[in-house]
Coordinates of C-alpha atoms and ligand atoms in Angstrom, one line a residue:
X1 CA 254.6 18.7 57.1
X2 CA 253.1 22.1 58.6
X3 CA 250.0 21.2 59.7
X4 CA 246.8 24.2 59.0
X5 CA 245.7 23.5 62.8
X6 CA 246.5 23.1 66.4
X7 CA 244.6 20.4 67.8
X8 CA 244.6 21.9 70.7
X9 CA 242.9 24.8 69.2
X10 CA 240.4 22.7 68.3
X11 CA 239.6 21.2 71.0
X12 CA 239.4 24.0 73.2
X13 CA 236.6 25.5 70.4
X14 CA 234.4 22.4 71.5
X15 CA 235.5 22.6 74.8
X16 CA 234.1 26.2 75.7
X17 CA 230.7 25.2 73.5
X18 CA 231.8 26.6 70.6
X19 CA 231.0 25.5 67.0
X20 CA 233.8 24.0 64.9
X21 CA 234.5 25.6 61.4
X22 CA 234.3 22.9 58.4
X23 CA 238.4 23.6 57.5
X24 CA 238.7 22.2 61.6
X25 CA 236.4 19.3 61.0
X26 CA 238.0 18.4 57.5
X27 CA 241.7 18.8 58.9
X28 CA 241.1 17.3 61.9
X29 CA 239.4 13.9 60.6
X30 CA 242.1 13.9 57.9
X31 CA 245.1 14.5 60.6
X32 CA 243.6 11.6 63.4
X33 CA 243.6 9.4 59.8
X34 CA 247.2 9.8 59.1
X35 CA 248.5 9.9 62.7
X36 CA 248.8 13.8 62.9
X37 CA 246.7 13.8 65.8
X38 CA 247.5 11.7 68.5
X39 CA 244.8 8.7 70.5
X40 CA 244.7 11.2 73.6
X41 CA 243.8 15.0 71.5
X42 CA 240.8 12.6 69.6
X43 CA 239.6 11.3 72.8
X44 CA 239.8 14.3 74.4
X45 CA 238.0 15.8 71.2
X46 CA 234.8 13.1 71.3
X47 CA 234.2 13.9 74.7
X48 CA 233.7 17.9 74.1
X49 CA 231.5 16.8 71.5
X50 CA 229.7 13.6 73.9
X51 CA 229.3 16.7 76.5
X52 CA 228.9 19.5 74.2
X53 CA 227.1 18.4 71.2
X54 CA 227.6 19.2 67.3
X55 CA 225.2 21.5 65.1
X56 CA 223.5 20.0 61.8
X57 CA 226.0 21.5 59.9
X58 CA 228.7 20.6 62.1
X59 CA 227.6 16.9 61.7
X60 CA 226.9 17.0 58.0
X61 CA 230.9 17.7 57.8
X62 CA 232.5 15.6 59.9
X63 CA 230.5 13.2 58.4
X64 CA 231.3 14.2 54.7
X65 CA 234.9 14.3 56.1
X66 CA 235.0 10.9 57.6
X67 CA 234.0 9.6 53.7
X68 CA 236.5 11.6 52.1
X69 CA 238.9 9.4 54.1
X70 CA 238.4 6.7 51.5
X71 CA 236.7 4.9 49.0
X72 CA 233.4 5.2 47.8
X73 CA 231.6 1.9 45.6
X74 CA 229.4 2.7 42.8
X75 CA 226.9 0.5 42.1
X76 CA 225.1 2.7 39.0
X77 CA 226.3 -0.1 36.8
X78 CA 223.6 -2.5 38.1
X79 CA 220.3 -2.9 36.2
X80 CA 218.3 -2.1 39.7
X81 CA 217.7 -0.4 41.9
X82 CA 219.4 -0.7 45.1
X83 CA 218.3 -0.5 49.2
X84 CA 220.2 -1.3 52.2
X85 CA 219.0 -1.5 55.6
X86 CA 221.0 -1.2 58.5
X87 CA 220.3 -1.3 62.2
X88 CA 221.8 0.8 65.4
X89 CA 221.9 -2.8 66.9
X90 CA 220.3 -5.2 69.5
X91 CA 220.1 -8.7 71.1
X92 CA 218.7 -11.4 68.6
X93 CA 218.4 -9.3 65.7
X94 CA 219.2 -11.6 63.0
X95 CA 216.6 -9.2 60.8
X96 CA 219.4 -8.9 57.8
X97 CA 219.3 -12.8 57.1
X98 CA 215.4 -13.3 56.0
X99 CA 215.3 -10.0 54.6
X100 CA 218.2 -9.1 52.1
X101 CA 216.9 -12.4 50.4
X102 CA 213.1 -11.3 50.6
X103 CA 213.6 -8.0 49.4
X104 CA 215.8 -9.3 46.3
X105 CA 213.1 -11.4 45.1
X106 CA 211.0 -8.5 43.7
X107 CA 214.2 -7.5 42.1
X108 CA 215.6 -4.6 44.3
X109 CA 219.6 -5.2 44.9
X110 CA 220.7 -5.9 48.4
X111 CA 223.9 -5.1 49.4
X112 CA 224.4 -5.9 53.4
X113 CA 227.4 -4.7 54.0
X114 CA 228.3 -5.9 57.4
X115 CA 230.4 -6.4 60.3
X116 CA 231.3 -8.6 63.2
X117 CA 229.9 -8.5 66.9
X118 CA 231.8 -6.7 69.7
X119 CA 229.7 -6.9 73.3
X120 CA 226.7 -8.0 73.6
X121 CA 225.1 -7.2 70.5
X122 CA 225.9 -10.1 68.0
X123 CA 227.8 -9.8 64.4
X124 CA 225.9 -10.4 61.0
X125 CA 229.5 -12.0 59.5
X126 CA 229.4 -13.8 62.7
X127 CA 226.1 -15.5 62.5
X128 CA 226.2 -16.4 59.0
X129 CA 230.0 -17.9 59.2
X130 CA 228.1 -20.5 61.3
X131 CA 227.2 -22.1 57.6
X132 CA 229.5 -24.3 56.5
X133 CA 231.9 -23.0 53.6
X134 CA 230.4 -19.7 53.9
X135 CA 232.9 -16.8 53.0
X136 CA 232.5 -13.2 54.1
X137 CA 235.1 -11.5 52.4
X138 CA 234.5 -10.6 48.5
X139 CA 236.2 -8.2 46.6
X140 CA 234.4 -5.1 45.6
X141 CA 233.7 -6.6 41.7
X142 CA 232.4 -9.8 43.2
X143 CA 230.0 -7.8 45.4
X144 CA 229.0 -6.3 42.1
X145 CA 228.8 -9.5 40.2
X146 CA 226.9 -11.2 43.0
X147 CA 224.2 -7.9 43.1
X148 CA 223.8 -8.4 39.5
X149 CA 223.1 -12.4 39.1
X150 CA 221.3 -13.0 42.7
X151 CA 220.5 -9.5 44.1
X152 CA 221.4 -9.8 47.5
X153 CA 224.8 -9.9 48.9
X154 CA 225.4 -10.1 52.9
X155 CA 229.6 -9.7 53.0
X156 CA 232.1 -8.1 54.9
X157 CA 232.8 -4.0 54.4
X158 CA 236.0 -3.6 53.2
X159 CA 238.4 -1.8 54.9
X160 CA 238.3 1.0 52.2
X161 CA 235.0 2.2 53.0
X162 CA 235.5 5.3 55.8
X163 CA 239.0 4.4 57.3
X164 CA 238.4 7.6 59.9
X165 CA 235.2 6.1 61.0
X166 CA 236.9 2.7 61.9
X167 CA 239.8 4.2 64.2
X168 CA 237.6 6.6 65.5
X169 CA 234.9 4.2 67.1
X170 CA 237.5 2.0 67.9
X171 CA 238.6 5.0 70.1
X172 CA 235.2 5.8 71.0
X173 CA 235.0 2.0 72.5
X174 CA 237.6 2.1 74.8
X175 CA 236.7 6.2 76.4
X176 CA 233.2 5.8 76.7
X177 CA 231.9 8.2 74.1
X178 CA 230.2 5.7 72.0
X179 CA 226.7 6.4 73.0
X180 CA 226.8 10.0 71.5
X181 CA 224.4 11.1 68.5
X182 CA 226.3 13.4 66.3
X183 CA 229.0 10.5 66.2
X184 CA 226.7 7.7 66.1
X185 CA 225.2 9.2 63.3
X186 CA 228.0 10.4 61.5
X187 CA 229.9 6.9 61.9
X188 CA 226.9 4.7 60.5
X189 CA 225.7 7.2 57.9
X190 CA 229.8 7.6 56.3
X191 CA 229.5 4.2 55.4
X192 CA 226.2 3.8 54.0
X193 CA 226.8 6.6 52.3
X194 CA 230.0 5.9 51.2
X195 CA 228.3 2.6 50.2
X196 CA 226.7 4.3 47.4
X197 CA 223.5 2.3 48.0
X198 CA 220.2 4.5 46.7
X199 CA 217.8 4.0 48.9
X200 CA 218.7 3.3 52.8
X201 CA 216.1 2.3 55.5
X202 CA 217.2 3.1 59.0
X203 CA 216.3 0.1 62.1
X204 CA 216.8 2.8 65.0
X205 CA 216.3 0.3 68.4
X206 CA 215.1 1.4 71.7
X207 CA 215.3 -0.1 74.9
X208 CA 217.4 -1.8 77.5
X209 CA 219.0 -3.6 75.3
X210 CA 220.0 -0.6 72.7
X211 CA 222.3 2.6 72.9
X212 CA 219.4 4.4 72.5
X213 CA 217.4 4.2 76.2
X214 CA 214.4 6.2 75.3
X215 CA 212.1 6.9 72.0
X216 CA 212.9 10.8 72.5
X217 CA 216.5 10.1 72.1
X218 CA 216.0 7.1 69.6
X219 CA 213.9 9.8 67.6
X220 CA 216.7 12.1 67.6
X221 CA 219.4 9.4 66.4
X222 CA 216.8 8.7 63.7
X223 CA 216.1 12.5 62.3
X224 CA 219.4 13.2 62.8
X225 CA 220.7 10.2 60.3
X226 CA 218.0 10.8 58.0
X227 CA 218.5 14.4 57.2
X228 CA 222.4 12.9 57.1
X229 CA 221.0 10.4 54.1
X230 CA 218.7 13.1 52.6
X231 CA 221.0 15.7 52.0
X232 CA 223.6 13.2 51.0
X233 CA 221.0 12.2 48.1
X234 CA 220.6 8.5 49.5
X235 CA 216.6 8.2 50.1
X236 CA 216.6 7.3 53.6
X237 CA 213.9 6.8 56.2
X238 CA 213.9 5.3 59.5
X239 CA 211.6 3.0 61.8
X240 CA 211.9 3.2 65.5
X241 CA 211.7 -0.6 67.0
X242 CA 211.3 -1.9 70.7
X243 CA 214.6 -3.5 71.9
X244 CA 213.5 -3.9 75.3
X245 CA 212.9 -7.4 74.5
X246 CA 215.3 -9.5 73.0
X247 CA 214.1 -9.8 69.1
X248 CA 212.6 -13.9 68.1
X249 CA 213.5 -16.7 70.2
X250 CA 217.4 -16.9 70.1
X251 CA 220.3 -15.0 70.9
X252 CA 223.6 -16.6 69.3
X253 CA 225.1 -17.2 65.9
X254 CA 224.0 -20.9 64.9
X255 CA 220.5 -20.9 67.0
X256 CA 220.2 -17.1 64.8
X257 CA 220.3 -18.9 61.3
X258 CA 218.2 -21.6 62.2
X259 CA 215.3 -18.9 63.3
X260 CA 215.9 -17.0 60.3
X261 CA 215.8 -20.3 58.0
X262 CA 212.1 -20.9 59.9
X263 CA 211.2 -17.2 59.0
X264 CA 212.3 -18.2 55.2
X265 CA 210.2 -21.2 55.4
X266 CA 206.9 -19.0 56.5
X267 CA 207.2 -19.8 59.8
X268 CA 209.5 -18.7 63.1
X269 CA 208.6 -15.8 66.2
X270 CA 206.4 -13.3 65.4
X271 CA 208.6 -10.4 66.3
X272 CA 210.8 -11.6 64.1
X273 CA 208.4 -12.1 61.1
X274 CA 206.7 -8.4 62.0
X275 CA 209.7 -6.5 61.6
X276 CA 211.3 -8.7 58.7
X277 CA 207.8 -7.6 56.8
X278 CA 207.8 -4.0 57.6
X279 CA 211.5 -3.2 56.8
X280 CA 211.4 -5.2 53.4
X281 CA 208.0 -3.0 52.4
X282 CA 209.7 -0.1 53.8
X283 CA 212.8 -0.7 51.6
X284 CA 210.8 -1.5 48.8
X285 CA 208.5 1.7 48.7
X286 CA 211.9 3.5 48.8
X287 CA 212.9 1.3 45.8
X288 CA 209.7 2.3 43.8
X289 CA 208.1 -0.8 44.5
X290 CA 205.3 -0.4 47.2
X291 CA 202.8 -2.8 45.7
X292 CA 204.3 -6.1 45.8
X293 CA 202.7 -9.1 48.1
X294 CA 206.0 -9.0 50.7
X295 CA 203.6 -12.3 52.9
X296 CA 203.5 -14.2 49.8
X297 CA 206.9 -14.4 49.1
X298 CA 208.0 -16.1 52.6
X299 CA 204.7 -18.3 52.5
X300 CA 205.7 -19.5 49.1
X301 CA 209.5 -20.5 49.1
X302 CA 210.8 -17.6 47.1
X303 CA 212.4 -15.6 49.8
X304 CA 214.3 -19.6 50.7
X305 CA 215.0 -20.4 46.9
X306 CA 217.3 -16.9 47.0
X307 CA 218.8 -17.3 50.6
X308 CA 220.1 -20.5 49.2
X309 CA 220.8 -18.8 46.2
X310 CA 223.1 -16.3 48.0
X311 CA 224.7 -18.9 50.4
X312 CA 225.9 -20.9 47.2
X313 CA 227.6 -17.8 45.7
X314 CA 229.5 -17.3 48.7
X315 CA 230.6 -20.6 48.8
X316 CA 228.2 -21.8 51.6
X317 CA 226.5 -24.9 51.7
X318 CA 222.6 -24.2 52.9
X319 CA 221.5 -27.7 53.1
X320 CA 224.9 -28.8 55.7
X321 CA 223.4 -29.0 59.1
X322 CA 223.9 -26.3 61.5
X323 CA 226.6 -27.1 64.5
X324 CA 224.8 -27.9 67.5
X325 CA 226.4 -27.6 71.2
X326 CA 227.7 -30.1 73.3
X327 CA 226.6 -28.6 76.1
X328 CA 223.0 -27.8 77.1
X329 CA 221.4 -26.1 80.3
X330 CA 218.3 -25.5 81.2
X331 CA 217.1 -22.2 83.4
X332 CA 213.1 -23.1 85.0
X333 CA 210.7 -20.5 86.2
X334 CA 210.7 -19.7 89.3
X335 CA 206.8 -18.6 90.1
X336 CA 203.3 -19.3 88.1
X337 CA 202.0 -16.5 86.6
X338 CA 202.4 -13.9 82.9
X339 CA 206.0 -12.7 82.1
X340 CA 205.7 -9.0 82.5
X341 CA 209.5 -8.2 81.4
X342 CA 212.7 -9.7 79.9
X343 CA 216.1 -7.6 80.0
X344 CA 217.2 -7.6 76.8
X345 CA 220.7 -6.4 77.5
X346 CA 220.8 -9.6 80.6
X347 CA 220.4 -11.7 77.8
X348 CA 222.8 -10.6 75.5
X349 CA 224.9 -10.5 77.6
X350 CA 224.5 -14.2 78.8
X351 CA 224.9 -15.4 75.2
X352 CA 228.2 -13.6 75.3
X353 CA 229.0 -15.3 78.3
X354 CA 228.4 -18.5 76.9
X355 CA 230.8 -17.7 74.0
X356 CA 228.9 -15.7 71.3
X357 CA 230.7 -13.0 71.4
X358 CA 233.7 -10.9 71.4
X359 CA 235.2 -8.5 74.4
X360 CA 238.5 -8.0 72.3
X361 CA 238.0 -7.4 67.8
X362 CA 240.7 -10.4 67.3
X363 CA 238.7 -13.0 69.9
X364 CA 237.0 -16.2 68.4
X365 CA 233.5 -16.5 68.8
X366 CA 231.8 -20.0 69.2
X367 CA 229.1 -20.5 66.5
X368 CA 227.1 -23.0 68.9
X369 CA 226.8 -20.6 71.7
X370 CA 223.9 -19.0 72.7
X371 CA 220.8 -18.6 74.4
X372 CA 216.9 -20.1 73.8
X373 CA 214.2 -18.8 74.9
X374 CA 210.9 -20.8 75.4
X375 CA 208.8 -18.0 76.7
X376 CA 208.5 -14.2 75.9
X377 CA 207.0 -11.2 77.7
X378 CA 203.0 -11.4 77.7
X379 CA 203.3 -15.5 77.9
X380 CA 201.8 -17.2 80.9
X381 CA 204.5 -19.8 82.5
X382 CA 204.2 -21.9 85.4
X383 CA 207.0 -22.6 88.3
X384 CA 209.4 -25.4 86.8
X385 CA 208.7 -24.9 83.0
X386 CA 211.6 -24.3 80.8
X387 CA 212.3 -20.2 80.2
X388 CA 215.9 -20.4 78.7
X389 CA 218.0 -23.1 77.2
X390 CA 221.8 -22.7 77.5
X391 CA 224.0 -23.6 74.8
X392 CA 228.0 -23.8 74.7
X393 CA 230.6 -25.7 73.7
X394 CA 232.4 -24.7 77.2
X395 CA 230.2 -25.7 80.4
X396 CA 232.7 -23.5 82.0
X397 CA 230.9 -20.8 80.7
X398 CA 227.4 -21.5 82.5
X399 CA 227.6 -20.0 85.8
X400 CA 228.6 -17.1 84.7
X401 CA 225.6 -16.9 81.9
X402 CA 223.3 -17.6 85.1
X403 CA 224.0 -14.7 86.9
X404 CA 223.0 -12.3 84.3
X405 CA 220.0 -13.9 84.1
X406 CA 218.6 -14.4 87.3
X407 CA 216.9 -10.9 87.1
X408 CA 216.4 -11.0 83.8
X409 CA 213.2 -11.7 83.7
X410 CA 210.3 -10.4 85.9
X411 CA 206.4 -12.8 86.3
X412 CA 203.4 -11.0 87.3
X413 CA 200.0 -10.4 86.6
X414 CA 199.2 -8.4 83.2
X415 CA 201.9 -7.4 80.6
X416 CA 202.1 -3.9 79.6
X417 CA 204.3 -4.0 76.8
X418 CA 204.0 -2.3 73.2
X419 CA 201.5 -4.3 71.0
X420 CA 203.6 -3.7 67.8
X421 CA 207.5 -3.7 67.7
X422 CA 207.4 -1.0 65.6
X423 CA 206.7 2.4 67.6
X424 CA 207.3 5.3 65.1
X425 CA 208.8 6.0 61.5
X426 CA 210.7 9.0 60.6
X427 CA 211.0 9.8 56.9
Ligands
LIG501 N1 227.3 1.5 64.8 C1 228.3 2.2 64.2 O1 228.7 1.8 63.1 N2 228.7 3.3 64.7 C2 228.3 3.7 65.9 O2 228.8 4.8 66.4 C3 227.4 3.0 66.6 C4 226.9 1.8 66.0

């Protein structure tokens, strides 16, 4: 086949700072796809654009291009509305778990379309496969049916949905251009999107422990995928959240359910209950439903009667305990005094360590493993009380899991932090 572009072409345009046409961007997404283009001429490609940047229009067609490379679900069929919510990613966020189920109650679909863990941010599939019987894989008519008779859905995205966009960030992992917005956005935003979902709220994290360092950047990110969703016809709208912090009290896939479960029961961390509560009304107001009592609905078991709703259609069985670990260790404070700071990427990274996560996409991941913490930033502690609990099924794993964390966590005199986890909303 004669192909309409050189590559090298192409890359040399983003090279030199020049803006790519949209036949380039269309050809080159569709060539990468089919093998045209080789590993080396992409990577080479996504690191003119890391260094050199993309224009809106630019990023609204490689976007639009990376769809085209396959399917697109319609989801018109259902007799709701439906609102997804997606997150750029951080350490404990287990946020999809209490919330798909919360916002379904007042009758908005849910479709969670989600993936597994790689580094130190943990996977959605992989928390929830810590439920016994549990099955993340549905077809695209059982998503449907499921959307229809519960309203929620949390399940794996099939492998039709953007095919560009899942060798491409697979590329993107291994040469360091990862943390770039016009590709961030464009990868997360082709599959939502492509998702067909109507309304879309937007979980932009900033901090240590998120791609996203600063809220000027964070803001960017989040502008930039909204006007993405916007012109796309998706209703989208973003809130800006502290991930400096690690999000609740856990970090791992088991000790993640159980937090969420608490949340369902009206209870668990107050981070976690904050931010649960302001992306379902967010999601909701963008569903046409901005006047429902979101509180009441955790306080009074309705959220928990359709979590274990949704478990049971996927096969799950939510009154099976959770697996615990056989191996426990404890990390003590070192000094009296208020916890001023806790390293949200240290801990992460320490749960991963233990065995929560994933350095290679076909490694197991251990559904006990994890971390526990007993004391958050703002907290007073005194020397010898528990801050961190260990948890794996390999004690192996422990020393390494202790080094991350001996600086993770800084005791002073007065906390500084941010009052609210949420610090902004674009929309
Ligand atoms: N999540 C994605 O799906 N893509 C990115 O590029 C970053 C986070």
């Amino acid at each position: 086949m004669t192909e309409r572009f050189d590559v090298v072409d192409v890359i040399r345009t983003k090279r030199d700072k020049g803006e790519l046409s949209g036949d380039q961007i269309d050809w080159v997404i569709d060539a990468y796809t089919r093998g045209a283009v080789a590993d080396e001429q992409m990577a080479a490609l996504n690191m003119a654009i890391f260094l050199n940047g993309m224009n809106r229009g630019e990023i609204a067609r490689w976007t639009a291009a990376m769809i085209a490379s396959g399917e697109r679900m319609d989801f018109s069929s259902l007799s709701r509305p439906t609102s997804d919510k997606h997150s750029t990613g951080g350490v404990g966020d287990k946020i999809t778990l209490p919330l798909a189920p919360l916002v379904a109650v007042f009758d908005v679909a849910v479709p969670q379309l989600s993936g597994r863990g790689l580094g130190h941010t943990g996977g959605t599939l992989d928390k929830m496969e810590s439920i016994a019987g549990w099955r993340a894989d549905l077809s695209n008519e059982e998503i449907l049916t499921q959307l229809e008779e519960v309203g929620a859905v949390i399940c794996a995205a099939g492998a039709g949905l953007a095919p560009a966009d899942k060798k491409l960030y697979a590329l993107r992992d291994i040469t360091s251009t990862v943390e770039a917005i016009p590709l961030i956005a464009s990868s997360i935003m082709s599959k939502k999107i492509a998702e067909g979902t109507d309304s879309l709220v937007l979980d932009v994290k900033v901090g240590a422990g998120a791609f996203m360092k600063d809220l000027d950047q964070a803001r960017e990110l989040a502008r930039t995928m909204v006007d993405l969703g916007t012109d796309a016809g998706v209703k989208t709208t973003a809130l800006l959240t502290d991930m400096s912090v690690p999000l609740g009290l856990t970090a791992g896939n088991a000790l993640e359910v159980r937090e969420s479960i608490e949340v369902l029961q009206g209870g668990g961390p107050k981070d976690v209950v904050e931010l649960t509560v302001a992306l379902a009304k967010e999601m909701l107001a963008s569903a046409g439903k901005g006047d429902v009592d979101v509180e009441a609905a955790l306080k009074d078991g309705r959220a928990m009667d359709k979590w274990n709703e949704m478990i049971r259609a996927q096969g799950g069985d939510p009154d099976a305990p959770l697996p615990v670990a056989e191996h426990t260790e404890d990390i003590l404070a070192e000094a009296d005094g208020v916890i001023t700071g806790m390293d949200a990427l240290d801990v992460g990274v320490a749960a991963w360590r233990l065995g929560a996560g994933r350095a290679r996409k076909e490694d197991p991941v251990q559904a006990v493993a994890g971390v526990e913490i007993h004391k958050k930033p703002g907290e007073s502690i005194a020397k010898g009380d528990k801050l961190f609990t260990l948890h794996t099924a390999t004690p192996e794993r422990f020393a390494r899991a202790k080094e991350v964390l001996a600086d993770a966590v800084a005791i002073g005199e007065a906390y500084t932090g941010p009052e609210s986890i949420v610090l902004d909303r674009i929309g």
